[in-house]
XYZ file of N, CA and C in Angstrom:
864
model
N 83.811 -12.355 14.186
C 82.538 -13.077 14.271
C 81.552 -12.256 15.092
N 80.452 -11.873 14.483
C 79.420 -11.110 15.173
C 78.389 -12.064 15.764
N 77.909 -11.757 16.976
C 76.966 -12.643 17.650
C 75.766 -11.872 18.171
N 74.621 -12.527 18.172
C 73.399 -11.994 18.760
C 72.800 -13.096 19.623
N 72.454 -12.760 20.870
C 71.850 -13.727 21.781
C 70.362 -13.417 21.942
N 69.574 -14.456 22.112
C 68.170 -14.272 22.464
C 67.682 -15.549 23.131
N 66.568 -15.444 23.827
C 65.952 -16.615 24.429
C 64.826 -17.081 23.536
N 64.745 -18.390 23.314
C 63.720 -18.945 22.440
C 62.953 -19.986 23.238
N 61.853 -19.554 23.842
C 61.054 -20.500 24.601
C 61.750 -20.944 25.865
N 61.133 -21.829 26.564
C 61.627 -22.279 27.861
C 62.819 -23.214 27.696
N 63.921 -22.875 28.367
C 65.066 -23.770 28.407
C 65.983 -23.734 27.210
N 65.802 -22.770 26.294
C 66.636 -22.701 25.095
C 67.186 -21.298 24.921
N 68.452 -21.219 24.586
C 69.071 -19.950 24.214
C 69.445 -20.018 22.744
N 69.111 -18.967 22.010
C 69.436 -18.908 20.587
C 70.559 -17.903 20.369
N 71.542 -18.278 19.575
C 72.670 -17.405 19.279
C 72.894 -17.380 17.774
N 73.124 -16.176 17.220
C 73.344 -16.029 15.785
C 74.708 -15.406 15.515
N 75.384 -15.884 14.461
C 76.694 -15.377 14.071
C 76.733 -15.157 12.563
N 77.720 -14.363 12.146
C 78.154 -14.356 10.748
C 79.644 -14.641 10.768
N 80.080 -15.627 9.986
C 81.481 -16.021 10.061
C 82.103 -16.153 8.674
N 83.423 -15.949 8.618
C 84.206 -16.222 7.422
C 84.007 -15.246 6.292
N 84.845 -15.386 5.275
C 84.787 -14.481 4.132
C 83.520 -14.668 3.306
N 82.861 -15.811 3.450
C 81.603 -16.046 2.743
C 80.404 -15.487 3.503
N 80.645 -14.919 4.685
C 79.555 -14.349 5.467
C 78.484 -15.364 5.798
N 78.901 -16.549 6.222
C 77.950 -17.621 6.518
C 77.109 -17.265 7.738
N 75.798 -17.395 7.591
C 74.876 -17.121 8.696
C 74.711 -18.388 9.521
N 74.941 -18.266 10.831
C 74.858 -19.407 11.744
C 73.831 -19.109 12.827
N 72.980 -20.073 13.100
C 72.023 -19.970 14.210
C 72.189 -21.200 15.100
N 72.534 -20.946 16.357
C 72.711 -22.032 17.322
C 71.494 -22.127 18.235
N 71.170 -23.354 18.606
C 70.118 -23.627 19.582
C 70.784 -24.316 20.762
N 70.910 -23.580 21.882
C 71.644 -24.078 23.045
C 70.685 -24.407 24.192
N 70.685 -25.642 24.662
C 69.861 -25.985 25.831
C 70.504 -25.473 27.107
N 69.694 -25.094 28.078
C 70.235 -24.674 29.369
C 70.849 -25.855 30.112
N 70.307 -27.039 29.888
C 70.836 -28.245 30.521
C 71.251 -29.215 29.413
N 72.546 -29.325 29.186
C 73.070 -30.136 28.091
C 73.049 -31.616 28.473
N 72.425 -32.408 27.626
C 72.345 -33.847 27.857
C 73.376 -34.609 27.016
N 73.665 -34.074 25.838
C 74.545 -34.729 24.875
C 75.787 -33.870 24.703
N 76.971 -34.363 25.017
C 78.167 -33.515 25.063
C 78.732 -33.114 23.712
N 78.194 -33.674 22.625
C 78.737 -33.390 21.302
C 77.793 -32.477 20.520
N 78.325 -31.481 19.811
C 77.462 -30.580 19.043
C 76.870 -31.282 17.829
N 75.639 -30.919 17.507
C 74.976 -31.424 16.308
C 74.989 -30.310 15.263
N 75.574 -30.575 14.108
C 75.660 -29.593 13.030
C 74.663 -29.986 11.946
N 73.729 -29.080 11.640
C 72.640 -29.356 10.705
C 72.912 -28.686 9.361
N 72.843 -29.465 8.282
C 73.197 -28.999 6.943
C 71.962 -29.081 6.049
N 71.536 -27.944 5.532
C 70.329 -27.913 4.700
C 70.616 -28.401 3.279
N 69.553 -28.539 2.497
C 69.683 -28.991 1.122
C 69.665 -27.850 0.120
N 69.503 -28.199 -1.156
C 69.475 -27.206 -2.227
C 68.272 -26.279 -2.065
N 68.422 -25.036 -2.497
C 67.347 -24.036 -2.456
C 66.828 -23.786 -1.043
N 67.662 -23.907 -0.041
C 67.159 -23.837 1.334
C 68.077 -23.009 2.220
N 67.843 -23.068 3.542
C 68.622 -22.307 4.510
C 68.341 -22.820 5.904
N 68.610 -21.988 6.921
C 68.442 -22.432 8.307
C 66.985 -22.739 8.638
N 66.042 -22.195 7.865
C 64.632 -22.472 8.107
C 64.279 -23.942 7.986
N 65.113 -24.710 7.294
C 64.905 -26.154 7.183
C 64.760 -26.803 8.557
N 65.444 -26.234 9.551
C 65.543 -26.866 10.868
C 64.681 -26.184 11.926
N 63.703 -25.388 11.522
C 62.933 -24.606 12.485
C 62.039 -25.470 13.371
N 61.784 -26.713 12.999
C 61.048 -27.637 13.867
C 62.011 -28.562 14.606
N 62.908 -29.175 13.876
C 63.767 -30.209 14.453
C 64.791 -29.642 15.429
N 65.440 -28.511 15.101
C 66.502 -27.973 15.968
C 65.990 -27.592 17.358
N 64.914 -26.800 17.485
C 64.434 -26.489 18.837
C 63.890 -27.717 19.568
N 63.325 -28.661 18.820
C 62.846 -29.905 19.440
C 64.008 -30.643 20.097
N 65.127 -30.751 19.386
C 66.307 -31.411 19.943
C 66.887 -30.613 21.103
N 66.931 -29.277 20.952
C 67.520 -28.428 21.997
C 66.741 -28.535 23.304
N 65.417 -28.597 23.226
C 64.609 -28.709 24.441
C 64.882 -30.009 25.188
N 65.461 -30.959 24.489
C 65.762 -32.254 25.106
C 67.250 -32.424 25.384
N 67.977 -31.298 25.390
C 69.355 -31.321 25.843
C 70.423 -31.440 24.788
N 70.054 -31.284 23.513
C 71.010 -31.414 22.427
C 71.324 -30.039 21.832
N 72.592 -29.662 21.813
C 73.003 -28.393 21.203
C 73.024 -28.551 19.685
N 72.284 -27.698 18.982
C 72.198 -27.768 17.521
C 72.763 -26.500 16.896
N 73.617 -26.672 15.906
C 74.177 -25.557 15.153
C 73.659 -25.660 13.726
N 72.840 -24.689 13.319
C 72.341 -24.646 11.951
C 73.013 -23.483 11.234
N 73.164 -23.590 9.926
C 73.784 -22.500 9.178
C 73.329 -22.547 7.727
N 73.491 -21.419 7.037
C 73.162 -21.329 5.617
C 74.446 -21.420 4.803
N 74.477 -22.316 3.833
C 75.618 -22.431 2.934
C 75.850 -21.121 2.190
N 77.027 -20.943 1.639
C 77.357 -19.706 0.927
C 76.293 -19.372 -0.127
N 75.910 -18.107 -0.157
C 74.942 -17.642 -1.141
C 73.511 -18.046 -0.886
N 73.229 -18.708 0.229
C 71.884 -19.183 0.522
C 71.251 -18.359 1.647
N 69.958 -18.114 1.501
C 69.143 -17.509 2.564
C 69.841 -16.304 3.188
N 70.166 -16.364 4.494
C 70.700 -15.202 5.202
C 72.216 -15.063 5.120
N 72.892 -15.989 4.458
C 74.325 -15.807 4.237
C 74.548 -14.731 3.180
N 75.781 -14.242 3.080
C 76.104 -13.176 2.127
C 75.727 -13.595 0.712
N 75.101 -12.678 -0.021
C 74.667 -12.972 -1.378
C 75.868 -13.035 -2.309
N 75.973 -14.089 -3.089
C 77.039 -14.222 -4.074
C 76.467 -14.839 -5.342
N 77.231 -14.772 -6.411
C 76.881 -15.465 -7.646
C 77.236 -16.939 -7.471
N 76.248 -17.804 -7.518
C 76.478 -19.222 -7.264
C 76.996 -19.983 -8.478
N 77.115 -19.321 -9.620
C 77.610 -20.000 -10.817
C 78.979 -20.612 -10.548
N 79.120 -21.876 -10.821
C 80.399 -22.547 -10.647
C 80.677 -23.056 -9.255
N 79.820 -22.722 -8.283
C 80.022 -23.226 -6.919
C 79.779 -24.739 -6.904
N 80.680 -25.467 -6.288
C 80.633 -26.929 -6.304
C 80.229 -27.500 -4.945
N 79.962 -28.793 -4.936
C 79.690 -29.473 -3.662
C 80.906 -29.412 -2.747
N 82.103 -29.471 -3.316
C 83.318 -29.336 -2.500
C 83.372 -27.972 -1.813
N 82.906 -26.926 -2.509
C 82.847 -25.599 -1.884
C 81.911 -25.624 -0.681
N 80.769 -26.287 -0.837
C 79.823 -26.382 0.271
C 80.420 -27.178 1.438
N 81.186 -28.219 1.129
C 81.851 -28.986 2.186
C 82.824 -28.092 2.954
N 83.498 -27.189 2.251
C 84.401 -26.252 2.924
C 83.637 -25.291 3.831
N 82.386 -24.975 3.470
C 81.549 -24.161 4.360
C 81.297 -24.901 5.673
N 81.008 -26.196 5.573
C 80.815 -26.999 6.783
C 82.077 -26.962 7.635
N 83.222 -27.145 6.987
C 84.498 -27.142 7.707
C 84.743 -25.801 8.383
N 84.375 -24.699 7.700
C 84.602 -23.378 8.286
C 83.748 -23.167 9.531
N 82.506 -23.599 9.481
C 81.627 -23.465 10.647
C 82.173 -24.290 11.814
N 82.525 -25.527 11.550
C 83.002 -26.415 12.612
C 84.315 -25.917 13.201
N 85.220 -25.433 12.341
C 86.521 -24.951 12.819
C 86.383 -23.639 13.580
N 85.632 -22.690 13.019
C 85.494 -21.368 13.638
C 84.831 -21.455 15.004
N 83.807 -22.286 15.115
C 83.075 -22.406 16.376
C 83.650 -23.482 17.298
N 84.763 -24.100 16.852
C 85.443 -25.122 17.664
C 84.478 -26.233 18.096
N 83.796 -26.795 17.109
C 82.806 -27.837 17.359
C 83.486 -29.200 17.273
N 84.095 -29.608 18.359
C 84.857 -30.853 18.378
C 83.952 -32.077 18.321
N 84.378 -33.070 17.528
C 83.687 -34.359 17.436
C 82.196 -34.181 17.136
N 81.849 -33.479 16.050
C 80.444 -33.161 15.798
C 79.649 -34.343 15.260
N 78.364 -34.320 15.529
C 77.395 -35.200 14.902
C 76.751 -34.400 13.768
N 76.745 -34.933 12.547
C 76.198 -34.209 11.408
C 74.805 -34.712 11.067
N 73.885 -33.768 10.822
C 72.563 -34.090 10.296
C 72.394 -33.304 9.001
N 72.082 -33.991 7.906
C 71.898 -33.305 6.637
C 70.630 -33.744 5.937
N 69.949 -32.790 5.306
C 68.725 -33.085 4.560
C 68.985 -32.945 3.069
N 68.559 -33.930 2.280
C 68.662 -33.876 0.821
C 70.124 -33.707 0.398
N 70.440 -32.653 -0.347
C 71.833 -32.378 -0.694
C 72.702 -32.326 0.553
N 72.158 -31.783 1.645
C 72.912 -31.688 2.888
C 73.303 -33.041 3.454
N 72.484 -34.067 3.210
C 72.839 -35.409 3.654
C 74.062 -35.929 2.928
N 74.120 -35.663 1.625
C 75.281 -36.075 0.840
C 76.510 -35.261 1.214
N 76.332 -33.959 1.459
C 77.455 -33.127 1.902
C 78.008 -33.627 3.237
N 77.121 -34.095 4.114
C 77.572 -34.643 5.399
C 78.448 -35.872 5.182
N 78.048 -36.736 4.248
C 78.855 -37.914 3.928
C 80.204 -37.499 3.356
N 80.188 -36.501 2.444
C 81.440 -36.006 1.870
C 82.373 -35.454 2.948
N 81.812 -34.654 3.845
C 82.627 -34.070 4.909
C 83.245 -35.172 5.768
N 82.435 -36.161 6.130
C 82.902 -37.231 7.016
C 83.974 -38.097 6.367
N 84.013 -38.111 5.032
C 85.052 -38.869 4.333
C 86.415 -38.195 4.447
N 86.425 -36.906 4.817
C 87.680 -36.148 4.884
C 88.034 -35.674 6.287
N 87.040 -35.586 7.177
C 87.263 -35.043 8.519
C 86.665 -35.985 9.561
N 87.086 -35.814 10.811
C 86.562 -36.632 11.903
C 85.166 -36.159 12.313
N 84.251 -37.103 12.468
C 82.906 -36.799 12.960
C 82.484 -37.880 13.946
N 81.501 -37.543 14.757
C 80.950 -38.491 15.729
C 80.000 -39.475 15.050
N 79.269 -38.995 14.060
C 78.304 -39.813 13.347
C 77.564 -38.966 12.332
N 76.704 -39.617 11.547
C 75.984 -38.939 10.467
C 74.530 -39.383 10.471
N 73.626 -38.418 10.314
C 72.216 -38.703 10.068
C 71.864 -38.047 8.740
N 71.601 -38.862 7.726
C 71.277 -38.366 6.386
C 69.777 -38.524 6.159
N 69.092 -37.398 5.969
C 67.638 -37.396 5.815
C 67.283 -37.234 4.344
N 66.716 -38.279 3.754
C 66.321 -38.290 2.340
C 67.439 -37.722 1.452
N 68.642 -38.301 1.530
C 69.785 -37.730 0.815
C 69.767 -38.031 -0.675
N 70.555 -37.251 -1.426
C 70.851 -37.605 -2.805
C 71.867 -38.747 -2.788
N 72.095 -39.358 -3.949
C 72.805 -40.638 -3.994
C 74.234 -40.485 -4.523
N 75.259 -40.833 -3.728
C 76.647 -40.787 -4.204
C 76.899 -41.766 -5.352
N 77.959 -41.516 -6.084
C 78.246 -42.316 -7.277
C 78.591 -43.762 -6.951
N 79.062 -44.036 -5.727
C 79.421 -45.408 -5.359
C 78.209 -46.314 -5.176
N 77.021 -45.744 -5.088
C 75.807 -46.543 -4.925
C 75.295 -46.934 -6.313
N 75.135 -48.235 -6.595
C 74.753 -48.690 -7.942
C 73.278 -48.467 -8.251
N 72.962 -47.264 -8.759
C 71.593 -46.931 -9.147
C 71.632 -46.256 -10.512
N 70.459 -46.090 -11.135
C 70.394 -45.425 -12.437
C 70.637 -43.934 -12.265
N 71.221 -43.300 -13.285
C 71.547 -41.876 -13.255
C 70.941 -41.181 -14.463
N 70.898 -39.832 -14.386
C 70.556 -39.066 -15.573
C 71.623 -39.293 -16.633
N 71.246 -39.424 -17.919
C 72.265 -39.562 -18.964
C 73.135 -38.316 -19.046
N 74.400 -38.504 -19.422
C 75.369 -37.404 -19.430
C 74.916 -36.234 -20.291
N 74.231 -36.519 -21.403
C 73.831 -35.424 -22.290
C 72.806 -34.506 -21.639
N 72.071 -35.025 -20.654
C 71.092 -34.183 -19.961
C 71.740 -33.338 -18.871
N 72.826 -33.834 -18.285
C 73.447 -33.144 -17.163
C 73.923 -31.749 -17.530
N 74.449 -31.579 -18.741
C 75.034 -30.292 -19.118
C 73.984 -29.203 -19.295
N 72.705 -29.586 -19.323
C 71.649 -28.590 -19.503
C 71.054 -28.111 -18.183
N 71.607 -28.571 -17.050
C 71.132 -28.083 -15.753
C 71.740 -26.708 -15.509
N 70.939 -25.642 -15.440
C 71.482 -24.287 -15.288
C 71.589 -23.870 -13.824
N 72.175 -22.686 -13.591
C 72.038 -22.046 -12.283
C 70.626 -21.489 -12.236
N 69.761 -22.102 -11.454
C 68.342 -21.790 -11.543
C 67.901 -20.829 -10.448
N 67.140 -19.779 -10.798
C 66.682 -18.822 -9.805
C 65.393 -19.221 -9.112
N 64.743 -20.286 -9.556
C 63.515 -20.702 -8.885
C 63.197 -22.141 -9.274
N 62.439 -22.800 -8.393
C 62.142 -24.208 -8.591
C 61.381 -24.479 -9.881
N 60.523 -23.573 -10.291
C 59.663 -23.909 -11.417
C 60.456 -24.103 -12.700
N 61.698 -23.565 -12.755
C 62.526 -23.806 -13.927
C 63.005 -25.248 -13.987
N 62.864 -25.956 -12.884
C 63.193 -27.377 -12.864
C 61.946 -28.239 -13.031
N 60.806 -27.612 -13.238
C 59.608 -28.375 -13.499
C 58.574 -28.361 -12.401
N 58.791 -27.605 -11.335
C 57.797 -27.510 -10.273
C 56.655 -26.609 -10.732
N 55.408 -26.982 -10.480
C 54.281 -26.176 -10.937
C 54.342 -24.744 -10.430
N 53.985 -23.797 -11.292
C 53.988 -22.391 -10.910
C 52.751 -22.044 -10.088
N 51.640 -22.697 -10.377
C 50.410 -22.400 -9.659
C 50.520 -22.870 -8.215
N 50.219 -21.962 -7.286
C 50.425 -22.254 -5.871
C 49.567 -23.414 -5.387
N 48.315 -23.462 -5.789
C 47.442 -24.536 -5.333
C 47.960 -25.891 -5.806
N 48.518 -25.921 -7.026
C 49.064 -27.168 -7.537
C 50.355 -27.529 -6.811
N 51.162 -26.494 -6.514
C 52.427 -26.740 -5.811
C 52.180 -27.383 -4.450
N 51.076 -26.995 -3.785
C 50.790 -27.538 -2.460
C 50.584 -29.050 -2.494
N 50.212 -29.580 -3.655
C 50.028 -31.021 -3.758
C 51.343 -31.773 -3.556
N 52.444 -31.090 -3.821
C 53.751 -31.726 -3.700
C 54.285 -31.660 -2.270
N 53.651 -30.869 -1.428
C 54.042 -30.777 -0.016
C 52.786 -30.926 0.834
N 52.048 -31.987 0.568
C 50.745 -32.184 1.201
C 50.836 -32.370 2.704
N 52.022 -32.675 3.225
C 52.183 -32.872 4.666
C 52.743 -31.636 5.358
N 52.752 -30.491 4.667
C 53.247 -29.252 5.270
C 52.116 -28.539 5.992
N 52.311 -28.107 7.250
C 51.279 -27.335 7.944
C 51.094 -25.975 7.285
N 49.898 -25.451 7.370
C 49.574 -24.192 6.700
C 50.495 -23.052 7.127
N 50.902 -23.043 8.413
C 51.702 -21.918 8.902
C 53.093 -21.868 8.272
N 53.543 -22.966 7.645
C 54.855 -22.963 7.002
C 54.767 -22.841 5.483
N 53.562 -22.789 4.940
C 53.413 -22.706 3.493
C 54.026 -21.425 2.932
N 53.941 -20.320 3.705
C 54.503 -19.061 3.217
C 56.006 -19.175 3.040
N 56.662 -19.943 3.933
C 58.104 -20.124 3.820
C 58.439 -20.960 2.589
N 57.660 -22.002 2.341
C 57.899 -22.827 1.167
C 57.696 -22.016 -0.105
N 56.737 -21.107 -0.084
C 56.493 -20.292 -1.275
C 57.703 -19.410 -1.584
N 58.375 -18.904 -0.537
C 59.584 -18.106 -0.759
C 60.690 -18.943 -1.394
N 60.722 -20.222 -1.033
C 61.759 -21.100 -1.567
C 61.665 -21.214 -3.087
N 60.453 -21.023 -3.630
C 60.278 -21.094 -5.078
C 61.132 -20.063 -5.807
N 61.615 -19.055 -5.081
C 62.409 -17.998 -5.703
C 63.874 -18.049 -5.281
N 64.277 -19.077 -4.539
C 65.679 -19.211 -4.152
C 66.516 -19.660 -5.347
N 67.805 -19.351 -5.302
C 68.746 -19.726 -6.351
C 69.623 -20.875 -5.875
N 70.027 -21.732 -6.809
C 70.960 -22.815 -6.493
C 72.006 -22.930 -7.596
N 73.167 -23.424 -7.247
C 74.256 -23.608 -8.201
C 73.941 -24.730 -9.180
N 73.914 -24.405 -10.469
C 73.710 -25.435 -11.483
C 74.837 -26.452 -11.484
N 76.055 -25.981 -11.200
C 77.204 -26.892 -11.162
C 77.032 -27.924 -10.056
N 76.615 -27.473 -8.877
C 76.394 -28.407 -7.771
C 75.257 -29.375 -8.092
N 74.202 -28.875 -8.749
C 73.088 -29.745 -9.122
C 73.536 -30.804 -10.125
N 74.403 -30.417 -11.062
C 74.955 -31.394 -12.004
C 75.719 -32.489 -11.266
N 76.538 -32.072 -10.313
C 77.323 -33.046 -9.548
C 76.415 -34.017 -8.802
N 75.369 -33.488 -8.196
C 74.459 -34.336 -7.428
C 73.705 -35.297 -8.335
N 73.285 -34.803 -9.515
C 72.555 -35.656 -10.452
C 73.438 -36.790 -10.963
N 74.697 -36.490 -11.185
C 75.639 -37.499 -11.659
C 76.100 -38.400 -10.521
N 76.135 -37.839 -9.317
C 76.581 -38.576 -8.141
C 77.972 -38.169 -7.722
N 78.090 -37.488 -6.576
C 79.410 -37.139 -6.055
C 80.048 -38.387 -5.445
N 81.363 -38.396 -5.367
C 82.069 -39.575 -4.874
C 82.252 -39.526 -3.359
N 81.806 -40.588 -2.701
C 82.028 -40.767 -1.260
C 82.444 -42.226 -1.050
N 83.746 -42.523 -1.081
C 84.210 -43.907 -0.937
C 83.768 -44.519 0.395
N 83.085 -45.666 0.362
C 82.602 -46.284 1.602
C 83.700 -46.563 2.619
N 84.915 -46.890 2.157
C 85.985 -47.200 3.103
C 86.399 -45.987 3.928
N 86.074 -44.779 3.431
C 86.395 -43.561 4.179
C 85.444 -43.354 5.357
N 84.320 -44.069 5.344
C 83.327 -43.923 6.412
C 83.291 -45.150 7.315
N 84.314 -45.963 7.221
C 84.372 -47.192 8.014
C 84.311 -46.870 9.508
N 83.442 -47.570 10.221
C 83.278 -47.428 11.677
C 82.602 -46.126 12.107
N 82.054 -45.356 11.178
C 81.287 -44.164 11.547
C 79.806 -44.549 11.627
N 79.148 -44.353 12.763
C 77.712 -44.659 12.849
C 76.914 -43.763 11.898
N 76.013 -44.375 11.131
C 75.212 -43.625 10.160
C 73.758 -44.071 10.259
N 72.858 -43.098 10.276
C 71.419 -43.340 10.188
C 70.910 -42.670 8.920
N 70.147 -43.415 8.121
C 69.510 -42.854 6.930
C 68.001 -42.876 7.140
N 67.378 -41.701 7.069
C 65.924 -41.573 7.173
C 65.369 -41.217 5.805
N 64.313 -41.903 5.391
C 63.745 -41.686 4.060
C 62.286 -41.273 4.151
N 61.879 -40.357 3.268
C 60.473 -39.970 3.158
C 59.717 -41.051 2.392
N 58.509 -41.338 2.837
C 57.726 -42.399 2.193
C 57.165 -41.953 0.843
N 56.713 -40.692 0.750
C 56.042 -40.198 -0.459
C 57.108 -39.692 -1.427
N 57.453 -40.496 -2.420
C 58.634 -40.241 -3.229
C 58.453 -39.125 -4.256
N 57.288 -38.995 -4.856
C 57.125 -38.011 -5.929
C 56.723 -36.665 -5.338
N 57.698 -35.998 -4.728
C 57.454 -34.693 -4.122
C 58.503 -33.717 -4.626
N 58.048 -32.579 -5.118
C 58.927 -31.579 -5.730
C 59.665 -32.189 -6.912
N 60.896 -31.703 -7.153
C 61.666 -32.217 -8.286
C 62.400 -33.489 -7.918
N 62.266 -33.910 -6.670
C 63.017 -35.065 -6.198
C 62.230 -36.333 -6.490
N 62.784 -37.203 -7.277
C 62.131 -38.471 -7.584
C 63.163 -39.592 -7.470
N 63.775 -39.696 -6.301
C 64.747 -40.754 -6.037
C 63.980 -41.938 -5.461
N 63.963 -43.077 -6.143
C 63.210 -44.227 -5.638
C 63.646 -44.619 -4.229
N 62.693 -45.099 -3.463
C 62.995 -45.524 -2.097
C 64.058 -46.618 -2.098
N 64.027 -47.463 -3.113
C 65.024 -48.530 -3.212
C 66.438 -47.967 -3.334
N 66.577 -46.798 -3.987
C 67.899 -46.179 -4.125
C 68.410 -45.669 -2.779
N 67.514 -45.077 -1.984
C 67.916 -44.584 -0.668
C 68.291 -45.766 0.232
N 67.537 -46.850 0.118
C 67.870 -48.056 0.887
C 69.214 -48.626 0.444
N 69.482 -48.586 -0.876
C 70.770 -49.065 -1.394
C 71.918 -48.222 -0.852
N 71.687 -46.911 -0.701
C 72.701 -46.036 -0.106
C 73.012 -46.492 1.319
N 71.956 -46.738 2.084
C 72.153 -47.170 3.472
C 72.947 -48.472 3.530
N 72.614 -49.404 2.650
C 73.326 -50.683 2.634
C 74.785 -50.501 2.245
N 75.036 -49.622 1.271
C 76.405 -49.405 0.792
C 77.315 -48.870 1.899
N 76.745 -48.042 2.781
C 77.548 -47.410 3.828
C 77.338 -48.038 5.207
N 76.676 -49.184 5.239
C 76.480 -49.880 6.507
C 75.648 -49.101 7.501
N 74.651 -48.374 6.989
C 73.839 -47.495 7.828
C 72.543 -48.169 8.261
N 72.018 -47.707 9.383
C 70.663 -48.080 9.787
C 69.691 -47.315 8.898
N 68.597 -47.968 8.484
C 67.666 -47.370 7.521
C 66.255 -47.371 8.089
N 65.604 -46.208 8.040
C 64.240 -46.072 8.551
C 63.426 -45.190 7.609
N 62.190 -45.590 7.337
C 61.261 -44.793 6.535
C 60.308 -44.065 7.480
N 60.141 -42.762 7.267
C 59.175 -41.981 8.045
C 57.871 -41.946 7.256
N 56.847 -42.591 7.771
C 55.583 -42.748 7.050
C 54.907 -41.408 6.764
N 54.217 -41.357 5.622
C 53.349 -40.230 5.236
C 54.094 -38.905 5.142
N 55.367 -38.937 4.752
C 56.149 -37.708 4.616
C 56.596 -37.503 3.180
N 56.685 -36.223 2.781
C 57.278 -35.847 1.505
C 58.739 -35.470 1.737
N 59.426 -35.159 0.655
C 60.853 -34.822 0.747
C 61.083 -33.599 1.630
N 60.231 -32.587 1.507
C 60.340 -31.399 2.355
C 59.665 -31.635 3.702
N 58.525 -32.300 3.673
C 57.755 -32.503 4.892
C 58.438 -33.355 5.939
N 59.402 -34.164 5.556
C 60.102 -34.997 6.537
C 60.843 -34.145 7.564
N 61.168 -32.890 7.195
C 61.810 -31.978 8.151
C 60.927 -30.790 8.533
N 59.910 -30.483 7.722
C 59.085 -29.302 7.990
C 57.589 -29.598 8.034
N 57.209 -30.851 7.868
C 55.800 -31.187 7.796
C 55.195 -31.587 9.133
N 53.972 -32.091 9.057
C 53.234 -32.429 10.269
C 53.846 -33.624 11.005
N 54.712 -34.372 10.318
C 55.373 -35.513 10.960
C 56.844 -35.235 11.260
N 57.265 -33.968 11.188
C 58.678 -33.639 11.422
C 59.124 -34.000 12.834
N 58.208 -33.892 13.800
C 58.581 -34.260 15.170
C 58.830 -35.762 15.294
N 58.157 -36.536 14.458
C 58.453 -37.970 14.429
C 59.875 -38.190 13.909
N 60.271 -37.405 12.901
C 61.653 -37.458 12.427
C 62.609 -37.128 13.566
N 62.299 -36.067 14.315
C 63.153 -35.668 15.442
C 63.205 -36.757 16.507
N 62.079 -37.404 16.771
C 62.057 -38.476 17.776
C 62.940 -39.653 17.346
N 62.892 -39.990 16.057
C 63.740 -41.078 15.559
C 65.214 -40.707 15.696
N 65.516 -39.443 15.437
C 66.895 -38.967 15.582
C 67.364 -39.126 17.026
N 66.524 -38.694 17.975
C 66.893 -38.782 19.391
C 67.061 -40.238 19.824
N 66.152 -41.105 19.393
C 66.262 -42.526 19.734
C 67.596 -43.093 19.265
N 67.974 -42.734 18.042
C 69.228 -43.249 17.488
C 70.439 -42.666 18.217
N 70.391 -41.375 18.526
C 71.492 -40.746 19.262
C 71.684 -41.395 20.629
N 70.576 -41.666 21.305
C 70.653 -42.301 22.621
C 71.213 -43.718 22.501
N 70.723 -44.444 21.499
C 71.147 -45.837 21.314
C 72.629 -45.939 20.990
N 73.147 -45.012 20.176
C 74.542 -45.101 19.724
C 75.522 -44.375 20.640
N 74.997 -43.622 21.620
C 75.884 -42.836 22.495
C 75.489 -42.956 23.965
N 75.040 -44.129 24.381
C 74.522 -44.312 25.741
C 75.517 -43.875 26.810
N 76.777 -44.173 26.617
C 77.776 -43.890 27.646
C 78.050 -42.395 27.810
N 77.671 -41.613 26.801
C 78.013 -40.191 26.824
C 76.873 -39.298 27.295
N 75.681 -39.859 27.485
C 74.540 -39.049 27.897
C 74.666 -38.637 29.354
N 74.177 -37.434 29.646
C 74.267 -36.901 31.007
C 72.901 -36.895 31.671
């Protein structure tokens, strides 16, 4: 495991690693004064990487929460691979490798979009402290409408968002992330050229299985973006609420946010504040 240390602003130490045969890129945000004794593991969504957490992770770290962010296999700064055939279960194994290699005992998981569902999948098989799912995709156990089976087989391994129907024109694309600050628009533009596993996208569209009884007694918070028609994601708010009800989770809507903007937009700090409030409320005895 290779490591690089650096200081990131006042009171935060940043550490980077590459781990495992998949060459997973890991970026840790370590507070100088730890308030929360359990590590927070952040899981990005499809077509993304550690940049998903560039607002939320340092915000949490400055307030005493250790955050571990990483890129799933074949994503962003992790080792480049052919993603054809890579499944959601493979991504769950990436989470397990990060947690095991870094000895992250009793972790709290935060996942965005696909990452929220991966967090639920991981928690169904391994011990976790709790789960925060931010605008997640919907597991098969939640009774909602799905894409018809005949459409699922046509989802390819896509090299860029526009092949899924996102506008190619940049000015038009900005309409789908209207809550993104200008300084992050360049990063979103790069995402238009990221690759994602068609197999994993098929699984998510159909709904991966996460049996509710496997998550019994695990604290869960579900945060939803208010502006539903953003990017290729068009999951009705009622479906996200149904997910929360199915898993006995607390449910909160972050006003005036898009699917991407809920973690990278002008209201991302509000998302972080809600996360901290929930962590404090559910772990009062463990705070330092």
